[in-house]
GROMACS .gro file of C-alpha atoms in nm:
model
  319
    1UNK     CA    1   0.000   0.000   0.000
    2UNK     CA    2   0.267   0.235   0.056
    3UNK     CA    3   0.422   0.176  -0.287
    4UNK     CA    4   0.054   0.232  -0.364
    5UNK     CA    5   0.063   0.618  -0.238
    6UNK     CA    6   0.399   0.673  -0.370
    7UNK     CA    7   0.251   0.607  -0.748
    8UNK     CA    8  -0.026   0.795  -0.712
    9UNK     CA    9   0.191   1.064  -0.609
   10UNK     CA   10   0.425   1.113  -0.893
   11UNK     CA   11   0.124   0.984  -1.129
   12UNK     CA   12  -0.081   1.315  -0.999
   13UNK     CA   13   0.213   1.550  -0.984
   14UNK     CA   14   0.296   1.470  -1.300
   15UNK     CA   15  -0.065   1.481  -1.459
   16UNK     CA   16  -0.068   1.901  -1.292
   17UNK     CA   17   0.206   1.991  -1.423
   18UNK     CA   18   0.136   1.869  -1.785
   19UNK     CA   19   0.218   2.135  -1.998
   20UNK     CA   20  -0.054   2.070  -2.248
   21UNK     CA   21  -0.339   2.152  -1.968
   22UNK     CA   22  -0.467   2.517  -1.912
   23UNK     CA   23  -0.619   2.644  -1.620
   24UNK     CA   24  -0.399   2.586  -1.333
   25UNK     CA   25  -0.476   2.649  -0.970
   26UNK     CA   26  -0.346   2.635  -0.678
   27UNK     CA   27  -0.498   2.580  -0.326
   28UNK     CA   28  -0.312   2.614   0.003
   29UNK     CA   29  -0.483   2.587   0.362
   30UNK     CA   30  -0.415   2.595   0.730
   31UNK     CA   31  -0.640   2.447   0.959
   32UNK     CA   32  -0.635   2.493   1.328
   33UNK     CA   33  -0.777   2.208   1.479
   34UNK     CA   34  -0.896   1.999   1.828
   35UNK     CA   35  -0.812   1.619   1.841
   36UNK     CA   36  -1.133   1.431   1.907
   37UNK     CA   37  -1.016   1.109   2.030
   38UNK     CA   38  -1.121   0.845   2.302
   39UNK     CA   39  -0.921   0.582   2.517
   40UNK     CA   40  -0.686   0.803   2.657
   41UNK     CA   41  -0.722   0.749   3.012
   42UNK     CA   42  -0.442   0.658   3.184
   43UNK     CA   43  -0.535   0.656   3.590
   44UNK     CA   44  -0.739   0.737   3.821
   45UNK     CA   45  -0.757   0.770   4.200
   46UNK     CA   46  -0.800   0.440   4.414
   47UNK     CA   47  -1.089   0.371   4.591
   48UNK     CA   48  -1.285   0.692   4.433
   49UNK     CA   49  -1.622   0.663   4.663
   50UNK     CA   50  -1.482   0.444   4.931
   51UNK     CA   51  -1.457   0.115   4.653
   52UNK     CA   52  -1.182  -0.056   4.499
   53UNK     CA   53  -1.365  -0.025   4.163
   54UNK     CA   54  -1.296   0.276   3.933
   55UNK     CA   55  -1.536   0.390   3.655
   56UNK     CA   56  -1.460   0.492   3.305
   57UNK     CA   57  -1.611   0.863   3.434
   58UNK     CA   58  -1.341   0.876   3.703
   59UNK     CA   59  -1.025   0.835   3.501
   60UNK     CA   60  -0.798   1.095   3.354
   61UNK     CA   61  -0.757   1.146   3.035
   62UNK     CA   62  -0.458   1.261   2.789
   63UNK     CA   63  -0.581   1.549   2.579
   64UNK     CA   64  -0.400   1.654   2.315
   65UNK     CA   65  -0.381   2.036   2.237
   66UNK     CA   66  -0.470   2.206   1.926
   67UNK     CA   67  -0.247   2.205   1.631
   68UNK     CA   68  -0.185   2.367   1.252
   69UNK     CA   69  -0.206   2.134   0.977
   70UNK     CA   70  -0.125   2.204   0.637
   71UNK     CA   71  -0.316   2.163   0.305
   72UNK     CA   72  -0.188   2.212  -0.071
   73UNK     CA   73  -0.435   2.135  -0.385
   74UNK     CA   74  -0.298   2.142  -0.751
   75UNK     CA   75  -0.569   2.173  -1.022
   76UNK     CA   76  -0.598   2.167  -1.363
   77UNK     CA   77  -0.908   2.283  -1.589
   78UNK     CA   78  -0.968   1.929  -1.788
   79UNK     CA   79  -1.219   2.056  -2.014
   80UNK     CA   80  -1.573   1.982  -2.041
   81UNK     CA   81  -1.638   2.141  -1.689
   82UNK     CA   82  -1.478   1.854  -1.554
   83UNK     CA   83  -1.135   1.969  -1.324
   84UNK     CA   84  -0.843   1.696  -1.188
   85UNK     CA   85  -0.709   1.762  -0.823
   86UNK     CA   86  -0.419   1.634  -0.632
   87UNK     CA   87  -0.469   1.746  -0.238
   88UNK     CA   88  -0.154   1.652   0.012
   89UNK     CA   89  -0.266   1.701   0.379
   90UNK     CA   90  -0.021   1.654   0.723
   91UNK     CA   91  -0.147   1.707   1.073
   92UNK     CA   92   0.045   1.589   1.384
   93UNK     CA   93  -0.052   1.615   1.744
   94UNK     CA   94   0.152   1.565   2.078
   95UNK     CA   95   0.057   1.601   2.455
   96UNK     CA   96   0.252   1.463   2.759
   97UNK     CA   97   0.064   1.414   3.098
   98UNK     CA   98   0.221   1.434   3.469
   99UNK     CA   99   0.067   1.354   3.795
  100UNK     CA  100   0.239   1.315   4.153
  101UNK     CA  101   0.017   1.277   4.454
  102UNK     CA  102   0.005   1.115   4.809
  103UNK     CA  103  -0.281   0.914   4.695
  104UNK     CA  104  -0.257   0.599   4.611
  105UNK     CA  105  -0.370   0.570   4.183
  106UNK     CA  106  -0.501   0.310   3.978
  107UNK     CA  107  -0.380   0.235   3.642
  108UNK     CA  108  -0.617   0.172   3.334
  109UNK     CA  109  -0.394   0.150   3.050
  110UNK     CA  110  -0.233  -0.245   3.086
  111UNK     CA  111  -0.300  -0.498   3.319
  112UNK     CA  112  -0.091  -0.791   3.284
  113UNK     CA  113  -0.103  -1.149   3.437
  114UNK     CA  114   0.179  -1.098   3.682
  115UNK     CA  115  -0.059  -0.806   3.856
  116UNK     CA  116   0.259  -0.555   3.849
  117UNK     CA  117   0.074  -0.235   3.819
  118UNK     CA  118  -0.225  -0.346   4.040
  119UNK     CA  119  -0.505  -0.077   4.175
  120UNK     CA  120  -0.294   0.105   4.464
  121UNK     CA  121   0.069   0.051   4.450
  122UNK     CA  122   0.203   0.327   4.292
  123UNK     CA  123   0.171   0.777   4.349
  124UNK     CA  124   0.315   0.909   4.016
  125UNK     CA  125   0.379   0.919   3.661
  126UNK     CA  126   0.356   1.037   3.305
  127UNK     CA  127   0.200   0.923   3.014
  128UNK     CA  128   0.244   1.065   2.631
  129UNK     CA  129   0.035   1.041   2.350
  130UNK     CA  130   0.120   1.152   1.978
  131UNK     CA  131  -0.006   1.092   1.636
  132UNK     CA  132   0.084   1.170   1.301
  133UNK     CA  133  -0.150   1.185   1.028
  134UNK     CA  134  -0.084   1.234   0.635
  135UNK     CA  135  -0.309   1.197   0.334
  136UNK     CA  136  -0.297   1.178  -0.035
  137UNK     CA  137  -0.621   1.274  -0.274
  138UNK     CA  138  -0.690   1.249  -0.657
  139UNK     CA  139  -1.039   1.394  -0.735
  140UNK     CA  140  -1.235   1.481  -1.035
  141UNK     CA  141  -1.541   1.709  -1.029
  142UNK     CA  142  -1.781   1.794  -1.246
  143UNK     CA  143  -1.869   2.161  -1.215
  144UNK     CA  144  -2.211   2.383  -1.331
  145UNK     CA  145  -2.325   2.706  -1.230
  146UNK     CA  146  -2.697   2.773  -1.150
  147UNK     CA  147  -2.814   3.151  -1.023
  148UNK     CA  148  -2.686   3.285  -1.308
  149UNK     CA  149  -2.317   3.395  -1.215
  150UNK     CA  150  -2.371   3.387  -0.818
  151UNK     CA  151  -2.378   3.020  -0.767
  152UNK     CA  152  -2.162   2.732  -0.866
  153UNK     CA  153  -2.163   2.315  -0.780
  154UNK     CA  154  -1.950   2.028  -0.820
  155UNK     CA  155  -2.016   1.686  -0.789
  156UNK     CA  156  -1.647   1.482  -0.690
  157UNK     CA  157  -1.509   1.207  -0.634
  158UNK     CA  158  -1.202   1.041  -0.584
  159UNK     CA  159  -0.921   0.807  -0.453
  160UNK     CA  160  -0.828   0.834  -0.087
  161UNK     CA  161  -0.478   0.735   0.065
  162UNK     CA  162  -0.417   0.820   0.449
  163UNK     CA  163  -0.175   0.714   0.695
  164UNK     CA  164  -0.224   0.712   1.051
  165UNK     CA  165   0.037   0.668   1.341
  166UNK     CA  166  -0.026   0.628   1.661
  167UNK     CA  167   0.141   0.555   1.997
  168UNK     CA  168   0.129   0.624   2.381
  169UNK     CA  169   0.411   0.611   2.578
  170UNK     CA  170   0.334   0.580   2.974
  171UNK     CA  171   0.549   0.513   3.325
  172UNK     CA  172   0.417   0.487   3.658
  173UNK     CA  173   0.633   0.450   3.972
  174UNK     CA  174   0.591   0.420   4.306
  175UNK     CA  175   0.822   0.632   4.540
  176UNK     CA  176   0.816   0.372   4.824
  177UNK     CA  177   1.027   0.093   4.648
  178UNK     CA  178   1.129   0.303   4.287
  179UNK     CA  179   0.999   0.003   4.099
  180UNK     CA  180   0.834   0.166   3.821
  181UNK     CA  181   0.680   0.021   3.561
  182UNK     CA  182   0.695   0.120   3.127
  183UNK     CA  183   0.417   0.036   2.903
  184UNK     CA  184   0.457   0.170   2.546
  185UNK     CA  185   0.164   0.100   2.306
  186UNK     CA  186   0.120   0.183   1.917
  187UNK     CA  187  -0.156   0.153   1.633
  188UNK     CA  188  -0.049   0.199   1.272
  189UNK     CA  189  -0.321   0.205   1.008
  190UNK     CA  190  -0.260   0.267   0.645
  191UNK     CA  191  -0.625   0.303   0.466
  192UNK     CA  192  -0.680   0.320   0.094
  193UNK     CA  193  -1.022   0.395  -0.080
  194UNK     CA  194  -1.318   0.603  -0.273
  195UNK     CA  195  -1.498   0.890  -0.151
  196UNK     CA  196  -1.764   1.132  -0.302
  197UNK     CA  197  -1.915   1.445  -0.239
  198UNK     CA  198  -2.014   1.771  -0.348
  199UNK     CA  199  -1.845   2.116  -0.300
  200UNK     CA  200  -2.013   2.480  -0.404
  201UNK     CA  201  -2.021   2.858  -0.319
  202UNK     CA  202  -2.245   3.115  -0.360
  203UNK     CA  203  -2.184   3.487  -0.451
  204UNK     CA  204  -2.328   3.754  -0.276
  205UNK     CA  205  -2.177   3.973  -0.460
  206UNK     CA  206  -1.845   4.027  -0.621
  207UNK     CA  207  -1.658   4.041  -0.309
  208UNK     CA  208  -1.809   3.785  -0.047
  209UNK     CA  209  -1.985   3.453  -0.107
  210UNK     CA  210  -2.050   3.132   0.105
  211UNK     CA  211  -1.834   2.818   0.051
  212UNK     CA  212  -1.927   2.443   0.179
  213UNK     CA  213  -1.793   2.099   0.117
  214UNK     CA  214  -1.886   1.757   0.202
  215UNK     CA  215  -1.772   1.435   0.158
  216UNK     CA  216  -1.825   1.083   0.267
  217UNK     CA  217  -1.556   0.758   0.192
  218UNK     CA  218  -1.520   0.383   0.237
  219UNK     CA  219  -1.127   0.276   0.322
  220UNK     CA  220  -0.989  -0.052   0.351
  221UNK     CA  221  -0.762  -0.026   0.657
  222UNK     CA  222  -0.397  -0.259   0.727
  223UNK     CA  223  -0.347  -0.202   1.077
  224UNK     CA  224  -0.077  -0.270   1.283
  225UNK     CA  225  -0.039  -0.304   1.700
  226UNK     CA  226   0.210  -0.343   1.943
  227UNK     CA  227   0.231  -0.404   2.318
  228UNK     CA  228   0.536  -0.368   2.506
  229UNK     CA  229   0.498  -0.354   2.907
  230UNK     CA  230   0.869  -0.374   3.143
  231UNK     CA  231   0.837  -0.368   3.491
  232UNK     CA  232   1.144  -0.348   3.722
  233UNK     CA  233   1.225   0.010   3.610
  234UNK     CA  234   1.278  -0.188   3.276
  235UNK     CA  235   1.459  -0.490   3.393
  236UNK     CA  236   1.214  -0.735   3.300
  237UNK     CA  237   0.980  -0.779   3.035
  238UNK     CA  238   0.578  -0.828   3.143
  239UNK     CA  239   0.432  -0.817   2.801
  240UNK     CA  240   0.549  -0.833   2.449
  241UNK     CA  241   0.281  -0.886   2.225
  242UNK     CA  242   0.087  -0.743   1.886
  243UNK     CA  243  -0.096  -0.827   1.559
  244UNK     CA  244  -0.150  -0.715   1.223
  245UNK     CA  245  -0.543  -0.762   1.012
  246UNK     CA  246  -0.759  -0.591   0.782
  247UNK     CA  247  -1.044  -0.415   0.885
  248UNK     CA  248  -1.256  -0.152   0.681
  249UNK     CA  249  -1.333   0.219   0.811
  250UNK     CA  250  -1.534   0.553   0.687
  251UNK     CA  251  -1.424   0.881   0.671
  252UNK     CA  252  -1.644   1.187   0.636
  253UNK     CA  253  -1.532   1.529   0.606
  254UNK     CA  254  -1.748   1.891   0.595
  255UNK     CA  255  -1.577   2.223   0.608
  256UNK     CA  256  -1.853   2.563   0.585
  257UNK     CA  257  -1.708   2.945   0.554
  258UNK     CA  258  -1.699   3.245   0.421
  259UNK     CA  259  -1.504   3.334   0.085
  260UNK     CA  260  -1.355   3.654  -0.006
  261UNK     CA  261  -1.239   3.751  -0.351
  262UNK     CA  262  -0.911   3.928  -0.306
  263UNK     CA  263  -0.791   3.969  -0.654
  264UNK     CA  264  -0.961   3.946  -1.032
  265UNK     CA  265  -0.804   3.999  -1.321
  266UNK     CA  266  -0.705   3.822  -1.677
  267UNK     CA  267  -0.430   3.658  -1.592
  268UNK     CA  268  -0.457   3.607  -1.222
  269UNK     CA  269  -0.744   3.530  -0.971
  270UNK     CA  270  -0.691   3.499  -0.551
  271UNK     CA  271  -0.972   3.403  -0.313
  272UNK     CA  272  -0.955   3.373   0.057
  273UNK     CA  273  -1.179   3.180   0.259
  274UNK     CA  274  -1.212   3.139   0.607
  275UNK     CA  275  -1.436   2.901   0.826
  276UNK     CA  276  -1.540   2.570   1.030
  277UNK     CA  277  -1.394   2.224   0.938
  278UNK     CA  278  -1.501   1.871   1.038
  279UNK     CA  279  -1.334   1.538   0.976
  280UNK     CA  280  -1.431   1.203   1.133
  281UNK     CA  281  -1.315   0.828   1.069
  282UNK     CA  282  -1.535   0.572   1.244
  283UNK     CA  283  -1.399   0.185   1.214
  284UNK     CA  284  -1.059   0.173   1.343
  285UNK     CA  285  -0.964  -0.039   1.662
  286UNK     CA  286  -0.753   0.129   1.926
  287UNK     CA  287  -0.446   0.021   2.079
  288UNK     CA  288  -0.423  -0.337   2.227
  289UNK     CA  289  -0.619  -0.323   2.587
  290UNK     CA  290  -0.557  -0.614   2.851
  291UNK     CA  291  -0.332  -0.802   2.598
  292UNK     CA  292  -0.431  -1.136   2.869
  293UNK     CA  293  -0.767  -1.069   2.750
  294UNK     CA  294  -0.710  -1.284   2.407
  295UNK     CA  295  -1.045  -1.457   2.199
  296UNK     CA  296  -1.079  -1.748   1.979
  297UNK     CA  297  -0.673  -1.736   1.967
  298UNK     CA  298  -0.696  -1.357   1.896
  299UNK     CA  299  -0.600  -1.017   2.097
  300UNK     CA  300  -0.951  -0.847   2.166
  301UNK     CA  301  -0.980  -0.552   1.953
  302UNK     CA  302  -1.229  -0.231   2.087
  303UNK     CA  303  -1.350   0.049   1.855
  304UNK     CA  304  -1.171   0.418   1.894
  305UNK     CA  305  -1.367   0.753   1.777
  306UNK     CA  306  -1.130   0.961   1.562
  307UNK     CA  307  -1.164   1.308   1.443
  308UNK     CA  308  -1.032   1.661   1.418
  309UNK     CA  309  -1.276   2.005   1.457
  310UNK     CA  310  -1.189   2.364   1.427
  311UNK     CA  311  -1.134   2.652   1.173
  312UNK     CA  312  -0.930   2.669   0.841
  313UNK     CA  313  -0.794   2.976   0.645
  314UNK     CA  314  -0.720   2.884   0.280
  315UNK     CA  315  -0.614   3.064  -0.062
  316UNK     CA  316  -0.691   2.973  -0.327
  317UNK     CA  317  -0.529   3.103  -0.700
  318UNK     CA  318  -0.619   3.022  -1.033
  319UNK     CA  319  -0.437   3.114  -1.363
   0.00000   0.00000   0.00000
């Protein structure tokens, strides 16, 4: 699959920059976005209540802060209304967590068979989550104005590559006997599909307009786990475990803004847009919880939600 993306790079790149195509543009945007993602607690306080048992509600979580990811369309004008896009898109996000405390904590990542992080022997720790996402796009629309001049549309759709990278790195130690304990898990998923959708804007005038998109795709998803879990301050290994399958995921993406034409003329034309942006993938299992917990010879595999929400600034030029 990877080979896969590289092709359809240097396919697309080379299909833009055709010299026998007119009507280039160019599309470049930053989004500023929130990570929505669950199953990032890592502990909670023992005996919340006056029990030994902990519920999901009590534990904290890691939450990652916002971050700037990057956009950049090339377009050509294909004839026949129809237009040819290649869209390259990289977001990464990164949060570390700390807690000390007299209290006694419970840990919710790993549990292993040999009960070494067990509900109240250890006070402290960190834990840190990151993920790096990147995606490749080749998309045709078909585009037709209605309203006159004021209002264009554009059926699409395309070929979807993404790769997603995941890990979470977390220690916890008690002070008593400094026998601390490492687990370090990761989830790897390279997806490959189709998508379709519809994009448009509407003119107010010759200035502002509306812009919206929306689209909607079905991946195929390799993914890709591992489980690593040393106790002993890393002296001996608890767990060592992982597993590779296939499983299949959606993705849907909306974005909704305001568009401002900055410059018109013959030769050049520069539009600025500013907005809301959306993007969800439902389907993909999460890192490897309880690796003792295994099922018809298999690890058990749970459901994550993963998305991203926020605002995007983009420019557009066309020649």
């Amino acid at each position: 699959m990877k080979n896969m993306k590289k092709t359809l790079l240097v396919a697309a790149i080379s299909a833009a920059t055709s010299q026998a195509m007119a009507g280039l543009y160019v599309d470049l945007q930053a989004n500023q976005s929130d990570l929505n993602r669950s199953g990032l607690d890592w502990y909670a306080p023992h005996g919340t209540d006056n029990t030994d048992d902990v519920g999901a509600g009590d534990y904290e979580y890691v939450e990652p802060s916002a971050e700037t990811g990057l956009s950049l369309g090339l377009g050509m004008d294909l004839g026949s209304n129809w237009t040819g896009t290649i869209r390259y898109s990289a977001i990464d996000f990164s949060e570390k967590d700390s807690v000390t405390t007299n209290d006694e904590l419970v840990a919710s990542r790993v549990h292993s068979d040999w009960n070494d992080v067990a509900e109240n022997d250890w006070d402290q720790g960190t834990s840190k989550y990151e993920l790096d996402q990147t995606t490749i796009e080749l998309e045709l629309a078909y585009n037709f104005d209605f309203g006159g001049d004021k209002g264009a549309l554009a059926p699409l759709f395309g070929i979807r590559s993404t790769s997603i990278e995941q890990s979470m790195a977390t220690y916890y130690d008690d002070t008593a006997n400094t026998s601390g304990t490492n687990v370090t898990e990761s989830v790897d998923h390279d997806l490959m599909g189709l998508y379709a959708g519809v994009e448009g804007q509407w003119k107010f005038n010759k200035l502002v307009g509306i812009e919206g998109r929306v689209d909607l795709g079905i991946m195929q998803a390799d993914a890709s786990r591992t489980n690593l879990e040393t106790i002993n301050d890393g002296g001996d290994i608890a767990v060592n475990t992982g597993d590779d399958f296939a499983e299949t995921a959606t993705m849907t993406n909306a974005k909704l803004g305001v568009v401002f034409a900055a410059l018109e003329s013959d030769s050049l034309n520069l539009d600025v847009g500013l907005g809301l942006q959306y993007s969800s993938i439902d389907g993909l299992s999460d890192f490897i919880h309880f690796p003792d917990d295994v099922v018809n010879g298999s690890l058990s595999r749970s459901q994550q939600s993963l998305g991203t929400s926020g605002y995007y600034l983009n420019v557009g030029a066309s020649f």
